[in-house]
Amino acid sequence: MKYIVPNMALPGWPHKQRRSCGRSSIGHLFHYWLTAWGLSQELGLEMLHEPIESDSFHYEDFLNLGSQFKQTKDIGAEIIQLPRLEFCHFRDEPQETKEKNVALLKEIIDNGPDNTIFRTNFDNFPGLLSKHGLSLIPKIQEAYWTKNKGRKNISGEQGPTIAVHIRRGDITESFPDRWYTIQQYDELFKRLSERFSGYKFIIVSEGSIEDFAPLHKYDPVYLLNEDDFDSFHCMVDSEVLVVGLSTWSVIAALICKNSVVYPTLHNFTNWQSFGERFIHFSEV
């Protein structure tokens, strides 16, 4: 048997800190995880789990991903590091790149000995491999909801809600591919309030209430600068989740069992392969 495992450490850890709350790092690491899952599906390998490291180590227990897979330590096999290859992480890359590089990895793995663990490399993003996320969703949902069943939703709302993650804090307007203006959100809120009449808006973000002044007219509940896990659970527990320009938000979208409204991300995420409950911003 041959296995594949994602590299769940960041280069330079523990000296390289990204954010104290770990949101940025867990999103980055989840890319590695999704890459390994996609390769396991395309190459017929068994996916293994390694505990999350870096400043996101506290997500290991919270997301409970290790409950769904054997771990590297359980196998006791030789580990071979795979080269870092591209799978069309960005939209302007030719799709042939992904096919060529998957074939190259297949050759490396086929020529390797049995009972070997192949580990993906740092910064190996899934690109077109993200289409396999649909088959991953039941596993990560079972992992999360088994661990967090009965967890309190800190919004305190009893009726249907629309949780909107607005990425702020770790980025500024100088990152236009990761930043939607409040004016853009104002227009989106208007369309959402028409489509989901009677739903209560919950804004999950960082900053001060004054930063969101144009959205006050929608009478939202503000969850600003709250605990990571409480904010995340509010998002996955909502009737409608509006994804921010953040992989932290993407993880929540895959775990949420209800409607998901998603933006166009700067990297290639195959949302359209994830199912009908996923709705693009432009379709609201």
PDB file of C-alpha atoms in Angstrom:
ATOM      1  CA  MET A   1       0.000   0.000   0.000  1.00  0.00           C
ATOM      2  CA  LYS A   2       1.140   3.556  -0.724  1.00  0.00           C
ATOM      3  CA  TYR A   3       0.011   6.644   1.154  1.00  0.00           C
ATOM      4  CA  ILE A   4      -0.033  10.403   0.785  1.00  0.00           C
ATOM      5  CA  VAL A   5       0.037  12.964   3.581  1.00  0.00           C
ATOM      6  CA  PRO A   6      -0.134  16.774   3.510  1.00  0.00           C
ATOM      7  CA  ASN A   7       2.734  18.780   4.909  1.00  0.00           C
ATOM      8  CA  MET A   8       1.028  20.446   7.856  1.00  0.00           C
ATOM      9  CA  ALA A   9       3.890  22.696   8.961  1.00  0.00           C
ATOM     10  CA  LEU A  10       4.835  26.174   7.732  1.00  0.00           C
ATOM     11  CA  PRO A  11       8.435  26.924   6.714  1.00  0.00           C
ATOM     12  CA  GLY A  12      10.308  28.599   9.549  1.00  0.00           C
ATOM     13  CA  TRP A  13       7.906  27.577  12.328  1.00  0.00           C
ATOM     14  CA  PRO A  14       8.100  28.296  15.271  1.00  0.00           C
ATOM     15  CA  HIS A  15      10.026  31.447  14.338  1.00  0.00           C
ATOM     16  CA  LYS A  16       7.627  32.490  11.571  1.00  0.00           C
ATOM     17  CA  GLN A  17       4.457  33.911  13.095  1.00  0.00           C
ATOM     18  CA  ARG A  18       1.628  34.942  10.768  1.00  0.00           C
ATOM     19  CA  ARG A  19      -1.184  36.088  13.019  1.00  0.00           C
ATOM     20  CA  SER A  20      -1.688  35.465  16.694  1.00  0.00           C
ATOM     21  CA  CYS A  21      -5.176  34.087  16.087  1.00  0.00           C
ATOM     22  CA  GLY A  22      -3.942  31.652  13.433  1.00  0.00           C
ATOM     23  CA  ARG A  23      -6.727  32.303  10.913  1.00  0.00           C
ATOM     24  CA  SER A  24      -4.338  33.088   8.078  1.00  0.00           C
ATOM     25  CA  SER A  25      -2.180  30.027   8.715  1.00  0.00           C
ATOM     26  CA  ILE A  26      -5.006  27.521   8.980  1.00  0.00           C
ATOM     27  CA  GLY A  27      -6.303  28.674   5.612  1.00  0.00           C
ATOM     28  CA  HIS A  28      -2.844  28.292   4.119  1.00  0.00           C
ATOM     29  CA  LEU A  29      -2.432  24.819   5.619  1.00  0.00           C
ATOM     30  CA  PHE A  30      -5.863  23.720   4.436  1.00  0.00           C
ATOM     31  CA  HIS A  31      -4.679  24.296   0.869  1.00  0.00           C
ATOM     32  CA  TYR A  32      -1.960  21.699   1.506  1.00  0.00           C
ATOM     33  CA  TRP A  33      -4.563  19.347   2.950  1.00  0.00           C
ATOM     34  CA  LEU A  34      -6.871  19.719  -0.056  1.00  0.00           C
ATOM     35  CA  THR A  35      -3.951  19.137  -2.435  1.00  0.00           C
ATOM     36  CA  ALA A  36      -3.108  15.840  -0.752  1.00  0.00           C
ATOM     37  CA  TRP A  37      -6.762  14.793  -0.845  1.00  0.00           C
ATOM     38  CA  GLY A  38      -7.038  15.595  -4.558  1.00  0.00           C
ATOM     39  CA  LEU A  39      -3.879  13.613  -5.346  1.00  0.00           C
ATOM     40  CA  SER A  40      -5.125  10.668  -3.286  1.00  0.00           C
ATOM     41  CA  GLN A  41      -8.262  10.578  -5.430  1.00  0.00           C
ATOM     42  CA  GLU A  42      -6.441  10.868  -8.754  1.00  0.00           C
ATOM     43  CA  LEU A  43      -3.582   8.481  -7.960  1.00  0.00           C
ATOM     44  CA  GLY A  44      -5.390   5.844  -5.884  1.00  0.00           C
ATOM     45  CA  LEU A  45      -3.477   6.528  -2.661  1.00  0.00           C
ATOM     46  CA  GLU A  46      -4.694   6.322   0.911  1.00  0.00           C
ATOM     47  CA  MET A  47      -4.789   9.744   2.564  1.00  0.00           C
ATOM     48  CA  LEU A  48      -3.132  10.042   5.967  1.00  0.00           C
ATOM     49  CA  HIS A  49      -3.351  12.851   8.507  1.00  0.00           C
ATOM     50  CA  GLU A  50      -0.609  14.724  10.314  1.00  0.00           C
ATOM     51  CA  PRO A  51      -1.386  17.039  13.218  1.00  0.00           C
ATOM     52  CA  ILE A  52      -1.634  20.744  12.378  1.00  0.00           C
ATOM     53  CA  GLU A  53       1.445  22.718  13.395  1.00  0.00           C
ATOM     54  CA  SER A  54       2.396  26.418  13.447  1.00  0.00           C
ATOM     55  CA  ASP A  55       0.295  29.098  15.147  1.00  0.00           C
ATOM     56  CA  SER A  56      -2.828  27.191  14.057  1.00  0.00           C
ATOM     57  CA  PHE A  57      -2.109  24.112  16.179  1.00  0.00           C
ATOM     58  CA  HIS A  58      -5.245  24.772  18.250  1.00  0.00           C
ATOM     59  CA  TYR A  59      -7.363  24.029  15.160  1.00  0.00           C
ATOM     60  CA  GLU A  60      -6.253  20.386  15.271  1.00  0.00           C
ATOM     61  CA  ASP A  61      -8.668  19.532  18.068  1.00  0.00           C
ATOM     62  CA  PHE A  62     -11.347  22.005  16.966  1.00  0.00           C
ATOM     63  CA  LEU A  63     -11.726  20.822  13.360  1.00  0.00           C
ATOM     64  CA  ASN A  64     -11.143  17.199  14.399  1.00  0.00           C
ATOM     65  CA  LEU A  65      -9.866  16.260  10.924  1.00  0.00           C
ATOM     66  CA  GLY A  66      -7.632  13.537  12.343  1.00  0.00           C
ATOM     67  CA  SER A  67     -10.709  11.544  13.360  1.00  0.00           C
ATOM     68  CA  GLN A  68     -11.400  10.637   9.736  1.00  0.00           C
ATOM     69  CA  PHE A  69      -7.994   9.276   8.715  1.00  0.00           C
ATOM     70  CA  LYS A  70      -5.146   7.094   9.899  1.00  0.00           C
ATOM     71  CA  GLN A  71      -2.124   9.075  11.020  1.00  0.00           C
ATOM     72  CA  THR A  72       1.453   8.869   9.814  1.00  0.00           C
ATOM     73  CA  LYS A  73       2.591   7.558  13.180  1.00  0.00           C
ATOM     74  CA  ASP A  74       0.165   4.621  12.842  1.00  0.00           C
ATOM     75  CA  ILE A  75       1.830   3.379   9.639  1.00  0.00           C
ATOM     76  CA  GLY A  76       5.503   3.507  10.543  1.00  0.00           C
ATOM     77  CA  ALA A  77       6.642   3.629   6.917  1.00  0.00           C
ATOM     78  CA  GLU A  78       9.392   5.505   5.100  1.00  0.00           C
ATOM     79  CA  ILE A  79       8.416   9.069   4.155  1.00  0.00           C
ATOM     80  CA  ILE A  80       9.425  10.481   0.768  1.00  0.00           C
ATOM     81  CA  GLN A  81       9.071  14.207   0.071  1.00  0.00           C
ATOM     82  CA  LEU A  82       7.386  14.989  -3.244  1.00  0.00           C
ATOM     83  CA  PRO A  83       8.533  17.933  -5.385  1.00  0.00           C
ATOM     84  CA  ARG A  84       6.527  21.151  -5.403  1.00  0.00           C
ATOM     85  CA  LEU A  85       4.487  21.237  -8.610  1.00  0.00           C
ATOM     86  CA  GLU A  86       1.740  23.489  -9.955  1.00  0.00           C
ATOM     87  CA  PHE A  87      -1.868  22.345 -10.473  1.00  0.00           C
ATOM     88  CA  CYS A  88      -3.255  25.601 -11.940  1.00  0.00           C
ATOM     89  CA  HIS A  89      -3.454  27.560  -8.718  1.00  0.00           C
ATOM     90  CA  PHE A  90      -4.110  30.705 -10.744  1.00  0.00           C
ATOM     91  CA  ARG A  91      -6.652  31.006 -13.521  1.00  0.00           C
ATOM     92  CA  ASP A  92      -4.177  32.055 -16.209  1.00  0.00           C
ATOM     93  CA  GLU A  93      -2.208  28.818 -16.008  1.00  0.00           C
ATOM     94  CA  PRO A  94      -2.896  26.348 -18.858  1.00  0.00           C
ATOM     95  CA  GLN A  95      -4.906  23.356 -17.667  1.00  0.00           C
ATOM     96  CA  GLU A  96      -2.383  21.035 -19.301  1.00  0.00           C
ATOM     97  CA  THR A  97       0.023  22.004 -16.504  1.00  0.00           C
ATOM     98  CA  LYS A  98      -2.059  20.134 -13.963  1.00  0.00           C
ATOM     99  CA  GLU A  99      -2.313  16.968 -16.081  1.00  0.00           C
ATOM    100  CA  LYS A 100       1.413  16.972 -16.821  1.00  0.00           C
ATOM    101  CA  ASN A 101       2.393  17.393 -13.174  1.00  0.00           C
ATOM    102  CA  VAL A 102      -0.047  14.776 -11.870  1.00  0.00           C
ATOM    103  CA  ALA A 103       1.460  12.353 -14.408  1.00  0.00           C
ATOM    104  CA  LEU A 104       4.952  13.237 -13.175  1.00  0.00           C
ATOM    105  CA  LEU A 105       3.960  12.517  -9.576  1.00  0.00           C
ATOM    106  CA  LYS A 106       2.361   9.243 -10.648  1.00  0.00           C
ATOM    107  CA  GLU A 107       5.664   8.162 -12.184  1.00  0.00           C
ATOM    108  CA  ILE A 108       7.573   9.047  -9.009  1.00  0.00           C
ATOM    109  CA  ILE A 109       5.075   7.204  -6.812  1.00  0.00           C
ATOM    110  CA  ASP A 110       4.802   4.153  -9.085  1.00  0.00           C
ATOM    111  CA  ASN A 111       8.586   3.798  -8.994  1.00  0.00           C
ATOM    112  CA  GLY A 112       8.683   4.076  -5.216  1.00  0.00           C
ATOM    113  CA  PRO A 113       8.656   1.052  -2.886  1.00  0.00           C
ATOM    114  CA  ASP A 114       5.475  -0.365  -1.382  1.00  0.00           C
ATOM    115  CA  ASN A 115       4.473   0.694   2.136  1.00  0.00           C
ATOM    116  CA  THR A 116       5.750   4.216   1.522  1.00  0.00           C
ATOM    117  CA  ILE A 117       4.292   7.547   2.615  1.00  0.00           C
ATOM    118  CA  PHE A 118       4.603  10.388   0.110  1.00  0.00           C
ATOM    119  CA  ARG A 119       4.409  13.866   1.631  1.00  0.00           C
ATOM    120  CA  THR A 120       3.335  16.918  -0.355  1.00  0.00           C
ATOM    121  CA  ASN A 121       5.598  19.957  -0.374  1.00  0.00           C
ATOM    122  CA  PHE A 122       5.270  23.440   1.113  1.00  0.00           C
ATOM    123  CA  ASP A 123       3.068  25.896  -0.773  1.00  0.00           C
ATOM    124  CA  ASN A 124       1.620  23.156  -2.961  1.00  0.00           C
ATOM    125  CA  PHE A 125      -1.834  24.529  -3.733  1.00  0.00           C
ATOM    126  CA  PRO A 126      -4.677  22.396  -5.143  1.00  0.00           C
ATOM    127  CA  GLY A 127      -5.777  24.469  -8.132  1.00  0.00           C
ATOM    128  CA  LEU A 128      -7.802  22.145 -10.359  1.00  0.00           C
ATOM    129  CA  LEU A 129      -7.442  19.367  -7.787  1.00  0.00           C
ATOM    130  CA  SER A 130      -9.951  21.301  -5.673  1.00  0.00           C
ATOM    131  CA  LYS A 131     -12.735  19.688  -7.742  1.00  0.00           C
ATOM    132  CA  HIS A 132     -12.303  16.678  -5.453  1.00  0.00           C
ATOM    133  CA  GLY A 133     -13.494  18.826  -2.541  1.00  0.00           C
ATOM    134  CA  LEU A 134     -17.017  17.529  -3.114  1.00  0.00           C
ATOM    135  CA  SER A 135     -16.014  14.016  -2.027  1.00  0.00           C
ATOM    136  CA  LEU A 136     -14.153  15.480   0.960  1.00  0.00           C
ATOM    137  CA  ILE A 137     -17.103  17.486   2.299  1.00  0.00           C
ATOM    138  CA  PRO A 138     -18.879  14.573   4.080  1.00  0.00           C
ATOM    139  CA  LYS A 139     -15.674  13.679   5.929  1.00  0.00           C
ATOM    140  CA  ILE A 140     -14.872  17.157   7.206  1.00  0.00           C
ATOM    141  CA  GLN A 141     -18.518  17.761   8.092  1.00  0.00           C
ATOM    142  CA  GLU A 142     -18.644  14.553  10.119  1.00  0.00           C
ATOM    143  CA  ALA A 143     -15.359  15.430  11.817  1.00  0.00           C
ATOM    144  CA  TYR A 144     -16.483  18.929  12.795  1.00  0.00           C
ATOM    145  CA  TRP A 145     -20.080  18.262  13.775  1.00  0.00           C
ATOM    146  CA  THR A 146     -19.190  15.171  15.802  1.00  0.00           C
ATOM    147  CA  LYS A 147     -16.829  17.314  17.844  1.00  0.00           C
ATOM    148  CA  ASN A 148     -18.939  20.484  18.030  1.00  0.00           C
ATOM    149  CA  LYS A 149     -22.513  19.175  18.206  1.00  0.00           C
ATOM    150  CA  GLY A 150     -24.402  21.296  20.713  1.00  0.00           C
ATOM    151  CA  ARG A 151     -21.864  24.139  20.680  1.00  0.00           C
ATOM    152  CA  LYS A 152     -23.536  27.471  21.442  1.00  0.00           C
ATOM    153  CA  ASN A 153     -23.978  29.990  18.630  1.00  0.00           C
ATOM    154  CA  ILE A 154     -22.806  33.270  20.173  1.00  0.00           C
ATOM    155  CA  SER A 155     -25.003  35.387  17.896  1.00  0.00           C
ATOM    156  CA  GLY A 156     -27.935  34.547  20.168  1.00  0.00           C
ATOM    157  CA  GLU A 157     -30.331  34.714  17.213  1.00  0.00           C
ATOM    158  CA  GLN A 158     -33.268  32.285  17.163  1.00  0.00           C
ATOM    159  CA  GLY A 159     -34.515  32.894  13.617  1.00  0.00           C
ATOM    160  CA  PRO A 160     -32.805  32.335  10.254  1.00  0.00           C
ATOM    161  CA  THR A 161     -29.502  34.146   9.812  1.00  0.00           C
ATOM    162  CA  ILE A 162     -27.105  35.225   7.085  1.00  0.00           C
ATOM    163  CA  ALA A 163     -23.554  35.153   8.444  1.00  0.00           C
ATOM    164  CA  VAL A 164     -21.265  37.381   6.378  1.00  0.00           C
ATOM    165  CA  HIS A 165     -17.513  37.065   6.781  1.00  0.00           C
ATOM    166  CA  ILE A 166     -15.837  40.335   5.802  1.00  0.00           C
ATOM    167  CA  ARG A 167     -12.082  39.892   5.742  1.00  0.00           C
ATOM    168  CA  ARG A 168     -10.274  42.645   7.572  1.00  0.00           C
ATOM    169  CA  GLY A 169      -7.433  42.844  10.103  1.00  0.00           C
ATOM    170  CA  ASP A 170      -4.650  40.998   8.284  1.00  0.00           C
ATOM    171  CA  ILE A 171      -5.071  42.794   4.945  1.00  0.00           C
ATOM    172  CA  THR A 172      -5.712  46.301   3.607  1.00  0.00           C
ATOM    173  CA  GLU A 173      -7.033  47.845   0.417  1.00  0.00           C
ATOM    174  CA  SER A 174      -3.563  47.377  -1.051  1.00  0.00           C
ATOM    175  CA  PHE A 175      -4.604  43.731  -1.599  1.00  0.00           C
ATOM    176  CA  PRO A 176      -7.459  44.237  -4.099  1.00  0.00           C
ATOM    177  CA  ASP A 177      -7.793  40.488  -4.778  1.00  0.00           C
ATOM    178  CA  ARG A 178      -8.565  39.938  -1.082  1.00  0.00           C
ATOM    179  CA  TRP A 179     -10.560  43.067  -0.347  1.00  0.00           C
ATOM    180  CA  TYR A 180     -14.198  43.960  -1.044  1.00  0.00           C
ATOM    181  CA  THR A 181     -15.157  47.529  -0.224  1.00  0.00           C
ATOM    182  CA  ILE A 182     -18.000  48.314   2.150  1.00  0.00           C
ATOM    183  CA  GLN A 183     -19.830  49.828  -0.825  1.00  0.00           C
ATOM    184  CA  GLN A 184     -19.632  46.455  -2.606  1.00  0.00           C
ATOM    185  CA  TYR A 185     -20.976  44.737   0.491  1.00  0.00           C
ATOM    186  CA  ASP A 186     -23.764  47.310   0.693  1.00  0.00           C
ATOM    187  CA  GLU A 187     -24.923  46.291  -2.783  1.00  0.00           C
ATOM    188  CA  LEU A 188     -24.607  42.594  -1.910  1.00  0.00           C
ATOM    189  CA  PHE A 189     -26.601  43.066   1.324  1.00  0.00           C
ATOM    190  CA  LYS A 190     -29.356  44.747  -0.660  1.00  0.00           C
ATOM    191  CA  ARG A 191     -29.664  41.759  -2.990  1.00  0.00           C
ATOM    192  CA  LEU A 192     -29.391  39.258  -0.138  1.00  0.00           C
ATOM    193  CA  SER A 193     -32.142  40.985   1.860  1.00  0.00           C
ATOM    194  CA  GLU A 194     -34.432  40.710  -1.172  1.00  0.00           C
ATOM    195  CA  ARG A 195     -33.664  37.048  -1.806  1.00  0.00           C
ATOM    196  CA  PHE A 196     -33.683  35.996   1.862  1.00  0.00           C
ATOM    197  CA  SER A 197     -36.418  38.210   3.247  1.00  0.00           C
ATOM    198  CA  GLY A 198     -36.720  38.156   7.034  1.00  0.00           C
ATOM    199  CA  TYR A 199     -33.228  36.731   7.648  1.00  0.00           C
ATOM    200  CA  LYS A 200     -31.004  38.438  10.222  1.00  0.00           C
ATOM    201  CA  PHE A 201     -27.557  39.590   9.075  1.00  0.00           C
ATOM    202  CA  ILE A 202     -24.548  38.717  11.217  1.00  0.00           C
ATOM    203  CA  ILE A 203     -21.252  40.387  10.321  1.00  0.00           C
ATOM    204  CA  VAL A 204     -18.155  38.417  11.303  1.00  0.00           C
ATOM    205  CA  SER A 205     -15.050  40.567  10.996  1.00  0.00           C
ATOM    206  CA  GLU A 206     -12.399  42.605  12.764  1.00  0.00           C
ATOM    207  CA  GLY A 207     -12.225  46.311  13.474  1.00  0.00           C
ATOM    208  CA  SER A 208     -14.779  48.719  14.951  1.00  0.00           C
ATOM    209  CA  ILE A 209     -18.483  49.141  14.245  1.00  0.00           C
ATOM    210  CA  GLU A 210     -17.762  52.538  12.676  1.00  0.00           C
ATOM    211  CA  ASP A 211     -15.841  50.760   9.908  1.00  0.00           C
ATOM    212  CA  PHE A 212     -19.142  49.277   8.706  1.00  0.00           C
ATOM    213  CA  ALA A 213     -21.326  52.392   8.931  1.00  0.00           C
ATOM    214  CA  PRO A 214     -22.972  51.965   5.468  1.00  0.00           C
ATOM    215  CA  LEU A 215     -24.262  48.566   6.600  1.00  0.00           C
ATOM    216  CA  HIS A 216     -25.951  49.823   9.787  1.00  0.00           C
ATOM    217  CA  LYS A 217     -29.228  50.238   7.910  1.00  0.00           C
ATOM    218  CA  TYR A 218     -29.529  46.434   7.649  1.00  0.00           C
ATOM    219  CA  ASP A 219     -29.536  46.231  11.470  1.00  0.00           C
ATOM    220  CA  PRO A 220     -26.927  43.454  11.613  1.00  0.00           C
ATOM    221  CA  VAL A 221     -25.515  41.691  14.640  1.00  0.00           C
ATOM    222  CA  TYR A 222     -21.806  42.560  14.806  1.00  0.00           C
ATOM    223  CA  LEU A 223     -19.342  39.856  15.845  1.00  0.00           C
ATOM    224  CA  LEU A 224     -16.111  41.828  15.696  1.00  0.00           C
ATOM    225  CA  ASN A 225     -12.762  40.677  17.118  1.00  0.00           C
ATOM    226  CA  GLU A 226     -14.408  37.652  18.706  1.00  0.00           C
ATOM    227  CA  ASP A 227     -12.834  34.309  19.534  1.00  0.00           C
ATOM    228  CA  ASP A 228     -11.862  32.381  16.390  1.00  0.00           C
ATOM    229  CA  PHE A 229     -13.846  29.297  17.232  1.00  0.00           C
ATOM    230  CA  ASP A 230     -16.987  31.154  18.306  1.00  0.00           C
ATOM    231  CA  SER A 231     -16.935  33.208  15.091  1.00  0.00           C
ATOM    232  CA  PHE A 232     -16.296  30.150  12.944  1.00  0.00           C
ATOM    233  CA  HIS A 233     -19.122  28.185  14.541  1.00  0.00           C
ATOM    234  CA  CYS A 234     -21.553  31.045  14.048  1.00  0.00           C
ATOM    235  CA  MET A 235     -20.673  30.971  10.358  1.00  0.00           C
ATOM    236  CA  VAL A 236     -21.093  27.222   9.840  1.00  0.00           C
ATOM    237  CA  ASP A 237     -24.295  27.197  11.913  1.00  0.00           C
ATOM    238  CA  SER A 238     -26.046  29.893   9.851  1.00  0.00           C
ATOM    239  CA  GLU A 239     -28.824  29.268   7.330  1.00  0.00           C
ATOM    240  CA  VAL A 240     -26.841  31.258   4.749  1.00  0.00           C
ATOM    241  CA  LEU A 241     -23.074  31.739   4.857  1.00  0.00           C
ATOM    242  CA  VAL A 242     -21.468  34.500   2.788  1.00  0.00           C
ATOM    243  CA  VAL A 243     -17.830  33.584   2.243  1.00  0.00           C
ATOM    244  CA  GLY A 244     -15.091  36.175   2.636  1.00  0.00           C
ATOM    245  CA  LEU A 245     -11.956  36.449   0.506  1.00  0.00           C
ATOM    246  CA  SER A 246     -10.195  34.038   2.811  1.00  0.00           C
ATOM    247  CA  THR A 247      -9.486  30.299   2.939  1.00  0.00           C
ATOM    248  CA  TRP A 248     -10.460  30.365   6.620  1.00  0.00           C
ATOM    249  CA  SER A 249     -13.884  31.270   5.280  1.00  0.00           C
ATOM    250  CA  VAL A 250     -13.674  28.547   2.608  1.00  0.00           C
ATOM    251  CA  ILE A 251     -13.185  25.894   5.310  1.00  0.00           C
ATOM    252  CA  ALA A 252     -16.351  27.139   7.001  1.00  0.00           C
ATOM    253  CA  ALA A 253     -18.189  26.954   3.662  1.00  0.00           C
ATOM    254  CA  LEU A 254     -17.311  23.268   3.239  1.00  0.00           C
ATOM    255  CA  ILE A 255     -18.407  22.443   6.789  1.00  0.00           C
ATOM    256  CA  CYS A 256     -21.658  24.458   6.628  1.00  0.00           C
ATOM    257  CA  LYS A 257     -24.567  22.248   5.546  1.00  0.00           C
ATOM    258  CA  ASN A 258     -26.769  25.106   4.348  1.00  0.00           C
ATOM    259  CA  SER A 259     -26.653  27.686   1.536  1.00  0.00           C
ATOM    260  CA  VAL A 260     -23.268  29.222   0.750  1.00  0.00           C
ATOM    261  CA  VAL A 261     -22.780  32.468  -1.197  1.00  0.00           C
ATOM    262  CA  TYR A 262     -19.220  32.721  -2.479  1.00  0.00           C
ATOM    263  CA  PRO A 263     -17.026  35.324  -4.227  1.00  0.00           C
ATOM    264  CA  THR A 264     -14.478  34.868  -6.982  1.00  0.00           C
ATOM    265  CA  LEU A 265     -11.197  34.163  -5.223  1.00  0.00           C
ATOM    266  CA  HIS A 266      -7.860  35.179  -6.698  1.00  0.00           C
ATOM    267  CA  ASN A 267      -6.736  31.547  -6.689  1.00  0.00           C
ATOM    268  CA  PHE A 268      -8.557  28.768  -8.499  1.00  0.00           C
ATOM    269  CA  THR A 269     -11.265  27.207  -6.348  1.00  0.00           C
ATOM    270  CA  ASN A 270     -13.671  24.907  -8.161  1.00  0.00           C
ATOM    271  CA  TRP A 271     -16.803  26.060  -6.333  1.00  0.00           C
ATOM    272  CA  GLN A 272     -19.078  24.941  -9.156  1.00  0.00           C
ATOM    273  CA  SER A 273     -18.141  21.309  -8.510  1.00  0.00           C
ATOM    274  CA  PHE A 274     -19.209  21.457  -4.863  1.00  0.00           C
ATOM    275  CA  GLY A 275     -22.974  21.290  -5.390  1.00  0.00           C
ATOM    276  CA  GLU A 276     -26.104  23.347  -5.997  1.00  0.00           C
ATOM    277  CA  ARG A 277     -26.190  24.919  -2.547  1.00  0.00           C
ATOM    278  CA  PHE A 278     -23.169  27.025  -3.552  1.00  0.00           C
ATOM    279  CA  ILE A 279     -24.259  30.341  -5.108  1.00  0.00           C
ATOM    280  CA  HIS A 280     -21.928  32.900  -6.666  1.00  0.00           C
ATOM    281  CA  PHE A 281     -22.172  36.551  -5.569  1.00  0.00           C
ATOM    282  CA  SER A 282     -23.370  37.494  -9.056  1.00  0.00           C
ATOM    283  CA  GLU A 283     -26.261  35.006  -8.862  1.00  0.00           C
ATOM    284  CA  VAL A 284     -27.860  36.510  -5.751  1.00  0.00           C
TER     285      VAL A 284
END
